[in-house]
Coordinates of C-alpha atoms in Angstrom, one line a residue:
X1 CA -35.6 -4.6 -28.7
X2 CA -39.0 -6.0 -27.5
X3 CA -38.2 -9.3 -29.3
X4 CA -34.9 -9.7 -27.4
X5 CA -36.6 -8.8 -24.1
X6 CA -39.0 -11.7 -24.8
X7 CA -36.0 -14.0 -25.4
X8 CA -34.6 -13.0 -22.1
X9 CA -37.9 -13.6 -20.3
X10 CA -38.2 -17.0 -21.9
X11 CA -34.6 -17.9 -21.0
X12 CA -35.2 -16.9 -17.3
X13 CA -38.4 -18.9 -17.2
X14 CA -36.6 -22.0 -18.5
X15 CA -33.8 -21.5 -16.0
X16 CA -36.3 -21.2 -13.1
X17 CA -38.2 -24.3 -14.2
X18 CA -34.9 -26.3 -14.1
X19 CA -33.2 -24.5 -11.2
X20 CA -31.1 -27.4 -10.0
X21 CA -29.9 -28.4 -13.4
X22 CA -29.1 -24.8 -14.3
X23 CA -27.0 -24.3 -11.1
X24 CA -25.0 -27.5 -11.8
X25 CA -24.4 -26.2 -15.3
X26 CA -23.2 -22.9 -13.9
X27 CA -20.9 -24.6 -11.4
X28 CA -18.0 -25.0 -13.8
X29 CA -18.2 -21.3 -14.7
X30 CA -18.5 -20.3 -11.1
X31 CA -15.4 -22.3 -10.0
X32 CA -13.3 -21.1 -13.0
X33 CA -14.2 -17.4 -12.4
X34 CA -13.7 -17.7 -8.6
X35 CA -10.3 -19.2 -9.1
X36 CA -9.1 -16.7 -11.7
X37 CA -10.3 -13.7 -9.7
X38 CA -8.7 -15.0 -6.5
X39 CA -5.4 -16.0 -8.0
X40 CA -5.0 -12.7 -9.9
X41 CA -5.9 -10.8 -6.7
X42 CA -3.3 -12.7 -4.6
X43 CA -0.7 -12.2 -7.3
X44 CA -1.4 -8.4 -7.4
X45 CA -1.1 -8.2 -3.7
X46 CA 2.2 -10.1 -3.5
X47 CA 3.6 -7.9 -6.4
X48 CA 2.5 -4.8 -4.5
X49 CA 4.3 -6.0 -1.4
X50 CA 7.4 -6.8 -3.3
X51 CA 7.5 -3.3 -5.0
X52 CA 6.9 -1.6 -1.7
X53 CA 9.8 -3.6 -0.1
X54 CA 11.9 -2.7 -3.1
X55 CA 11.1 1.0 -2.7
X56 CA 12.1 0.8 1.0
X57 CA 15.4 -0.7 0.0
X58 CA 15.9 2.2 -2.5
X59 CA 15.9 4.6 0.5
X60 CA 19.5 3.4 1.3
X61 CA 22.4 4.4 -0.9
X62 CA 25.8 2.8 -0.7
X63 CA 28.8 4.9 -1.5
X64 CA 32.0 3.0 -1.9
X65 CA 35.6 3.3 -3.0
X66 CA 36.3 3.2 -6.7
X67 CA 38.6 0.2 -7.0
X68 CA 39.3 1.1 -10.7
X69 CA 41.0 4.4 -9.6
X70 CA 42.5 3.7 -6.1
X71 CA 44.1 0.7 -4.5
X72 CA 43.7 1.8 -0.8
X73 CA 39.9 1.6 -0.5
X74 CA 39.7 2.6 3.2
X75 CA 39.4 6.4 2.6
X76 CA 36.1 7.5 4.2
X77 CA 36.9 8.9 7.6
X78 CA 34.7 9.8 10.6
X79 CA 35.2 13.5 9.6
X80 CA 33.8 12.7 6.2
X81 CA 30.7 11.2 7.7
X82 CA 30.2 14.2 10.0
X83 CA 30.7 16.6 7.1
X84 CA 28.2 14.8 4.9
X85 CA 25.6 14.7 7.7
X86 CA 25.9 18.4 8.2
X87 CA 25.9 19.2 4.5
X88 CA 22.8 17.1 3.7
X89 CA 21.0 17.1 7.0
X90 CA 17.6 18.0 5.5
X91 CA 17.7 15.0 3.1
X92 CA 19.6 12.3 5.1
X93 CA 18.1 10.3 7.9
X94 CA 21.3 8.5 8.8
X95 CA 24.8 7.5 7.7
X96 CA 26.3 4.3 8.9
X97 CA 29.6 2.5 8.4
X98 CA 30.9 -0.6 10.0
X99 CA 33.6 -3.2 10.0
X100 CA 33.2 -6.8 11.0
X101 CA 35.6 -8.7 13.3
X102 CA 35.8 -11.7 15.6
X103 CA 36.6 -11.9 19.3
X104 CA 35.7 -13.8 22.5
X105 CA 33.2 -12.7 25.1
X106 CA 33.6 -13.9 28.7
X107 CA 30.9 -13.9 31.4
X108 CA 30.3 -16.1 34.5
X109 CA 28.7 -18.6 32.1
X110 CA 31.9 -19.1 30.2
X111 CA 33.6 -18.0 27.0
X112 CA 31.9 -17.5 23.7
X113 CA 33.1 -16.8 20.2
X114 CA 31.5 -13.6 19.1
X115 CA 30.9 -11.6 15.9
X116 CA 31.9 -8.0 16.4
X117 CA 30.3 -5.1 14.5
X118 CA 32.5 -2.0 15.0
X119 CA 30.3 0.8 13.8
X120 CA 29.0 4.4 14.0
X121 CA 26.0 5.6 16.1
X122 CA 23.7 5.8 13.1
X123 CA 23.9 2.0 12.7
X124 CA 21.0 1.9 15.1
X125 CA 18.8 3.2 12.2
X126 CA 20.3 0.8 9.6
X127 CA 17.6 -0.6 7.4
X128 CA 18.7 -4.2 7.9
X129 CA 18.8 -4.1 11.7
X130 CA 16.1 -4.7 14.2
X131 CA 14.9 -2.0 16.7
X132 CA 16.1 -1.6 20.3
X133 CA 13.8 -3.2 22.9
X134 CA 15.5 -1.6 25.9
X135 CA 18.3 0.8 26.8
X136 CA 20.0 3.1 24.3
X137 CA 22.5 3.0 21.5
X138 CA 25.9 4.6 21.8
X139 CA 26.3 8.2 20.8
X140 CA 28.8 10.4 18.9
X141 CA 30.3 11.3 22.3
X142 CA 30.7 7.6 23.1
X143 CA 32.5 7.1 19.8
X144 CA 34.8 10.2 20.1
X145 CA 35.7 9.4 23.7
X146 CA 36.1 5.7 23.1
X147 CA 33.8 4.7 25.9
X148 CA 33.7 0.9 26.5
X149 CA 30.0 0.4 25.8
X150 CA 28.1 -2.1 23.6
X151 CA 24.7 -3.3 22.4
X152 CA 23.7 -6.9 22.1
X153 CA 20.6 -8.7 20.9
X154 CA 18.1 -10.7 23.0
X155 CA 19.4 -14.1 21.9
X156 CA 23.0 -13.1 22.8
X157 CA 21.8 -11.8 26.2
X158 CA 20.1 -15.1 27.0
X159 CA 23.2 -17.1 26.0
X160 CA 25.5 -14.8 28.1
X161 CA 23.3 -14.3 31.1
X162 CA 20.3 -16.5 30.9
X163 CA 17.8 -13.5 30.6
X164 CA 17.4 -10.2 28.8
X165 CA 17.4 -7.9 31.8
X166 CA 21.1 -7.1 31.4
X167 CA 21.3 -3.4 30.9
X168 CA 24.2 -2.1 33.0
X169 CA 26.0 -5.4 33.2
X170 CA 29.5 -6.0 31.9
X171 CA 31.2 -8.5 29.6
X172 CA 34.9 -9.1 29.0
X173 CA 35.8 -8.8 25.3
X174 CA 39.1 -10.4 24.2
X175 CA 40.6 -9.6 20.8
X176 CA 44.1 -10.7 20.0
X177 CA 45.0 -11.1 23.7
X178 CA 43.7 -7.6 24.5
X179 CA 41.0 -7.5 27.1
X180 CA 38.3 -4.8 27.3
X181 CA 35.5 -4.6 29.8
X182 CA 32.3 -3.5 28.1
X183 CA 29.2 -2.1 29.7
X184 CA 25.9 -3.2 28.0
X185 CA 23.7 -0.1 27.3
X186 CA 21.2 -1.5 24.9
X187 CA 19.4 -4.6 23.7
X188 CA 18.2 -5.2 20.2
X189 CA 15.3 -7.4 19.1
X190 CA 16.7 -10.7 17.5
X191 CA 15.5 -11.1 13.9
X192 CA 13.1 -14.0 13.3
X193 CA 15.3 -15.4 10.6
X194 CA 18.2 -15.5 13.1
X195 CA 16.1 -17.5 15.6
X196 CA 15.3 -20.0 12.9
X197 CA 18.9 -20.3 11.9
X198 CA 19.9 -20.8 15.5
X199 CA 17.4 -23.6 15.9
X200 CA 19.0 -25.4 13.0
X201 CA 22.5 -24.8 14.4
X202 CA 21.5 -26.2 17.8
X203 CA 19.9 -29.2 16.1
X204 CA 23.2 -29.9 14.3
X205 CA 25.2 -29.4 17.4
X206 CA 27.0 -26.3 16.1
X207 CA 28.1 -23.3 18.3
X208 CA 25.9 -20.5 19.5
X209 CA 25.6 -17.3 17.6
X210 CA 26.9 -14.4 19.7
X211 CA 26.9 -10.9 18.3
X212 CA 27.8 -7.5 19.7
X213 CA 27.9 -4.0 18.4
X214 CA 30.4 -1.4 19.8
X215 CA 31.9 2.0 18.8
X216 CA 34.5 1.5 16.0
X217 CA 37.0 3.7 17.9
X218 CA 37.3 0.9 20.5
X219 CA 39.4 -0.9 17.9
X220 CA 42.3 1.3 19.2
X221 CA 42.2 -0.7 22.4
X222 CA 42.8 -3.9 20.4
X223 CA 45.9 -2.6 18.6
X224 CA 44.2 -2.6 15.2
X225 CA 42.6 0.9 15.0
X226 CA 39.8 1.5 12.4
X227 CA 40.5 5.0 11.1
X228 CA 38.5 4.9 7.9
X229 CA 36.0 2.8 6.0
X230 CA 35.8 1.6 2.4
X231 CA 32.0 2.3 2.1
X232 CA 29.1 4.0 3.9
X233 CA 25.3 3.5 3.8
X234 CA 23.3 6.6 3.5
X235 CA 19.5 6.4 4.2
X236 CA 17.4 9.2 2.8
X237 CA 13.9 10.4 3.7
X238 CA 12.5 10.3 0.1
X239 CA 13.4 7.4 -2.1
X240 CA 12.3 9.3 -5.2
X241 CA 15.2 11.8 -4.7
X242 CA 17.7 9.1 -3.6
X243 CA 19.7 9.1 -6.9
X244 CA 20.1 12.9 -6.8
X245 CA 21.2 12.9 -3.2
X246 CA 23.6 10.1 -3.9
X247 CA 25.2 12.1 -6.7
X248 CA 25.5 15.1 -4.4
X249 CA 27.0 13.0 -1.6
X250 CA 29.6 11.5 -4.0
X251 CA 30.5 14.9 -5.3
X252 CA 31.0 16.3 -1.8
X253 CA 33.1 13.4 -0.7
X254 CA 35.2 13.4 -3.9
X255 CA 35.9 17.1 -3.4
X256 CA 37.4 16.2 0.0
X257 CA 39.6 13.5 -1.5
X258 CA 40.5 15.2 -4.8
X259 CA 44.2 14.4 -4.1
X260 CA 43.3 10.7 -4.8
X261 CA 41.9 11.3 -8.2
X262 CA 38.8 12.6 -10.1
X263 CA 36.4 9.9 -8.7
X264 CA 37.9 8.0 -5.8
X265 CA 34.3 7.4 -4.5
X266 CA 31.3 6.2 -6.5
X267 CA 27.7 5.2 -5.8
X268 CA 27.1 1.5 -5.7
X269 CA 24.1 0.8 -7.9
X270 CA 21.4 -1.1 -6.0
X271 CA 19.7 -4.0 -7.5
X272 CA 16.2 -2.9 -8.6
X273 CA 14.2 -5.9 -7.5
X274 CA 11.0 -4.4 -8.8
X275 CA 12.2 -4.6 -12.4
X276 CA 13.4 -8.2 -11.8
X277 CA 10.6 -9.7 -9.7
X278 CA 7.7 -7.7 -11.1
X279 CA 7.6 -9.3 -14.6
X280 CA 8.4 -12.7 -13.0
X281 CA 5.4 -12.5 -10.7
X282 CA 3.2 -11.2 -13.5
X283 CA 4.2 -14.3 -15.5
X284 CA 3.6 -16.7 -12.7
X285 CA 0.2 -15.2 -11.9
X286 CA -0.8 -15.3 -15.6
X287 CA 0.2 -18.9 -15.9
X288 CA -1.6 -20.1 -12.8
X289 CA -4.6 -18.0 -13.8
X290 CA -4.5 -19.7 -17.2
X291 CA -4.4 -23.1 -15.6
X292 CA -7.4 -22.1 -13.4
X293 CA -9.1 -20.8 -16.5
X294 CA -9.2 -24.2 -18.0
X295 CA -12.1 -25.0 -15.7
X296 CA -14.0 -22.3 -17.7
X297 CA -13.6 -24.4 -20.8
X298 CA -14.9 -27.4 -18.9
X299 CA -17.8 -25.2 -17.7
X300 CA -18.4 -24.1 -21.3
X301 CA -18.7 -27.8 -22.4
X302 CA -21.2 -28.2 -19.5
X303 CA -23.2 -25.3 -20.9
X304 CA -23.2 -26.8 -24.4
X305 CA -24.2 -30.2 -23.1
X306 CA -27.2 -28.9 -21.1
X307 CA -28.3 -26.7 -24.1
X308 CA -28.2 -29.8 -26.3
X309 CA -30.5 -31.5 -23.8
X310 CA -32.7 -28.5 -23.8
X311 CA -33.0 -28.6 -27.6
X312 CA -34.1 -32.2 -27.4
X313 CA -36.6 -31.5 -24.7
X314 CA -38.1 -28.5 -26.5
X315 CA -38.4 -30.0 -29.9
X316 CA -42.1 -29.6 -29.8
X317 CA -41.8 -25.9 -29.0
X318 CA -39.3 -25.4 -31.8
X319 CA -41.5 -27.2 -34.3
X320 CA -44.5 -25.1 -33.4
X321 CA -42.6 -21.9 -33.6
X322 CA -41.1 -22.8 -37.0
X323 CA -44.4 -23.9 -38.4
X324 CA -45.8 -20.5 -37.4
X325 CA -43.1 -18.8 -39.4
X326 CA -40.3 -18.2 -36.8
X327 CA -37.1 -17.5 -38.7
X328 CA -33.9 -19.4 -38.2
X329 CA -32.2 -16.3 -36.7
X330 CA -34.9 -16.0 -34.0
X331 CA -34.4 -19.6 -32.9
X332 CA -30.6 -19.2 -32.8
X333 CA -31.0 -15.9 -30.8
X334 CA -33.4 -17.5 -28.3
X335 CA -31.0 -20.4 -27.4
X336 CA -27.9 -18.2 -27.5
X337 CA -29.6 -15.8 -25.1
X338 CA -30.3 -18.6 -22.7
X339 CA -26.8 -20.0 -22.8
X340 CA -25.3 -16.5 -22.3
X341 CA -27.5 -15.8 -19.3
X342 CA -26.5 -19.1 -17.7
X343 CA -22.8 -18.5 -18.1
X344 CA -23.2 -14.8 -17.3
X345 CA -25.0 -15.6 -14.0
X346 CA -22.3 -18.1 -13.2
X347 CA -19.7 -15.4 -13.9
X348 CA -21.4 -12.9 -11.5
X349 CA -21.6 -15.5 -8.8
X350 CA -17.9 -16.5 -9.4
X351 CA -16.8 -12.8 -9.2
X352 CA -18.7 -12.3 -5.9
X353 CA -17.2 -15.5 -4.5
X354 CA -13.7 -14.5 -5.7
X355 CA -14.0 -11.0 -4.1
X356 CA -15.2 -12.5 -0.9
X357 CA -12.4 -15.1 -0.9
X358 CA -9.9 -12.3 -1.6
X359 CA -11.1 -10.3 1.3
X360 CA -11.1 -13.4 3.6
X361 CA -7.4 -14.2 2.7
X362 CA -6.4 -10.6 3.3
X363 CA -8.1 -10.5 6.6
X364 CA -6.4 -13.7 7.7
X365 CA -3.0 -12.5 6.6
X366 CA -1.5 -16.0 6.7
X367 CA 2.2 -16.0 6.0
X368 CA 2.0 -12.3 5.3
X369 CA -0.1 -13.0 2.2
X370 CA -2.1 -10.0 1.0
X371 CA -4.6 -9.8 -1.8
X372 CA -5.6 -6.9 -3.9
X373 CA -8.8 -7.2 -6.0
X374 CA -8.1 -6.6 -9.7
X375 CA -10.6 -4.6 -11.7
X376 CA -9.2 -5.7 -15.0
X377 CA -9.4 -9.3 -13.9
X378 CA -13.1 -8.8 -13.0
X379 CA -13.8 -7.2 -16.4
X380 CA -12.0 -10.0 -18.3
X381 CA -13.7 -12.6 -16.2
X382 CA -17.1 -11.1 -16.9
X383 CA -16.5 -10.8 -20.7
X384 CA -15.0 -14.3 -20.8
X385 CA -17.9 -16.0 -18.9
X386 CA -20.4 -14.4 -21.3
X387 CA -18.3 -15.3 -24.3
X388 CA -18.2 -18.9 -23.1
X389 CA -21.9 -19.1 -23.0
X390 CA -22.2 -17.6 -26.5
X391 CA -19.4 -19.7 -28.0
X392 CA -20.5 -23.0 -26.5
X393 CA -24.2 -22.1 -27.2
X394 CA -23.7 -21.7 -30.9
X395 CA -23.8 -25.4 -31.8
X396 CA -27.0 -26.2 -29.8
X397 CA -28.6 -23.0 -31.1
X398 CA -27.8 -23.9 -34.7
X399 CA -29.0 -27.5 -34.2
X400 CA -32.3 -26.2 -32.9
X401 CA -32.7 -23.7 -35.7
X402 CA -32.0 -26.3 -38.4
X403 CA -34.7 -28.7 -37.2
X404 CA -37.3 -29.2 -39.9
X405 CA -40.8 -28.2 -38.7
X406 CA -42.3 -31.4 -40.0
X407 CA -39.6 -33.5 -38.3
X408 CA -40.0 -31.6 -35.0
X409 CA -43.8 -32.0 -35.0
X410 CA -43.5 -35.7 -35.9
X411 CA -41.4 -36.2 -32.6
X412 CA -44.3 -34.7 -30.5

């Protein structure tokens, strides 16, 4: 043990005596380790975000008509929705259903083609919708009494009135020559992606996007009543029990429609993005990290090069040691120890820089990018950096050990 401690002391003394050269030798290792740690950390963070988003999506269950068993798919009524909410009220956050249609909205600024969402009160909580910024959403009472109320988004409010302070104002909705005056009771936040799409539409000279949400029972006023739906979206509190709740909901609804068959309604299986995107992101991260790891090979070549120079410079020392009886193994161990320390120090510096860069990227949060430091990546980087020093130090160490004492002393 004392002999190896002496090798370490000699290696550190040699590194200190050639500090600038040693640092430049480490630079390739430092860059490689920093790149690998940072890239793997960013990849882990993005994967975590994707999995969390996927789990959020798994909170919503879609129950739809079984087209293999029934032809008339519009069988889920408002009573079915109320029954389900009452039966599973401790497990279900919301149940929403909707139908899309087209109409024309008229204000003092003119007429606009509009996308209509005829829906239920729980649509306010739908996972794919933005929150209300002012006012309220329509209630069960509004639906059952067919009150002429509506909710619009901020972008629609600006198009229709020039501002978003429009709670209490009225718009005229025209559907198939039927006219209904609607009172605006709520304003939704416009999704960012919708704003981007709208900019592109305007640049291309296309029409403005006008959207409005209203109780589905108002369809009675337009001569095309919506009495039932072909599917519903059920949002649960706990995603881990979503599948069990879905089975219970389907069973309860099928028991109410048993005259239509054994399974007129089924659960629509959601796409599990975690199983799809997780392995893909792992593969991409591994590939990019491998490319970044090539710099470690370059750094290893730098270590080998500088150790060969060191062997040449220390020929006299090697000759004296061998003439005094130093064994070949001792010479090899001395130079391997030095190359391992150089690459190991480079690895430690690279890990610290990688961790700092990871924290910096997370703090900036540019583009929503998050980074999560990976302990396995740090361990692998440490082992790899030390291995690089040993592997690329073998040749110079063997060359030093194979020097003839007479030849080494002759070069003094």
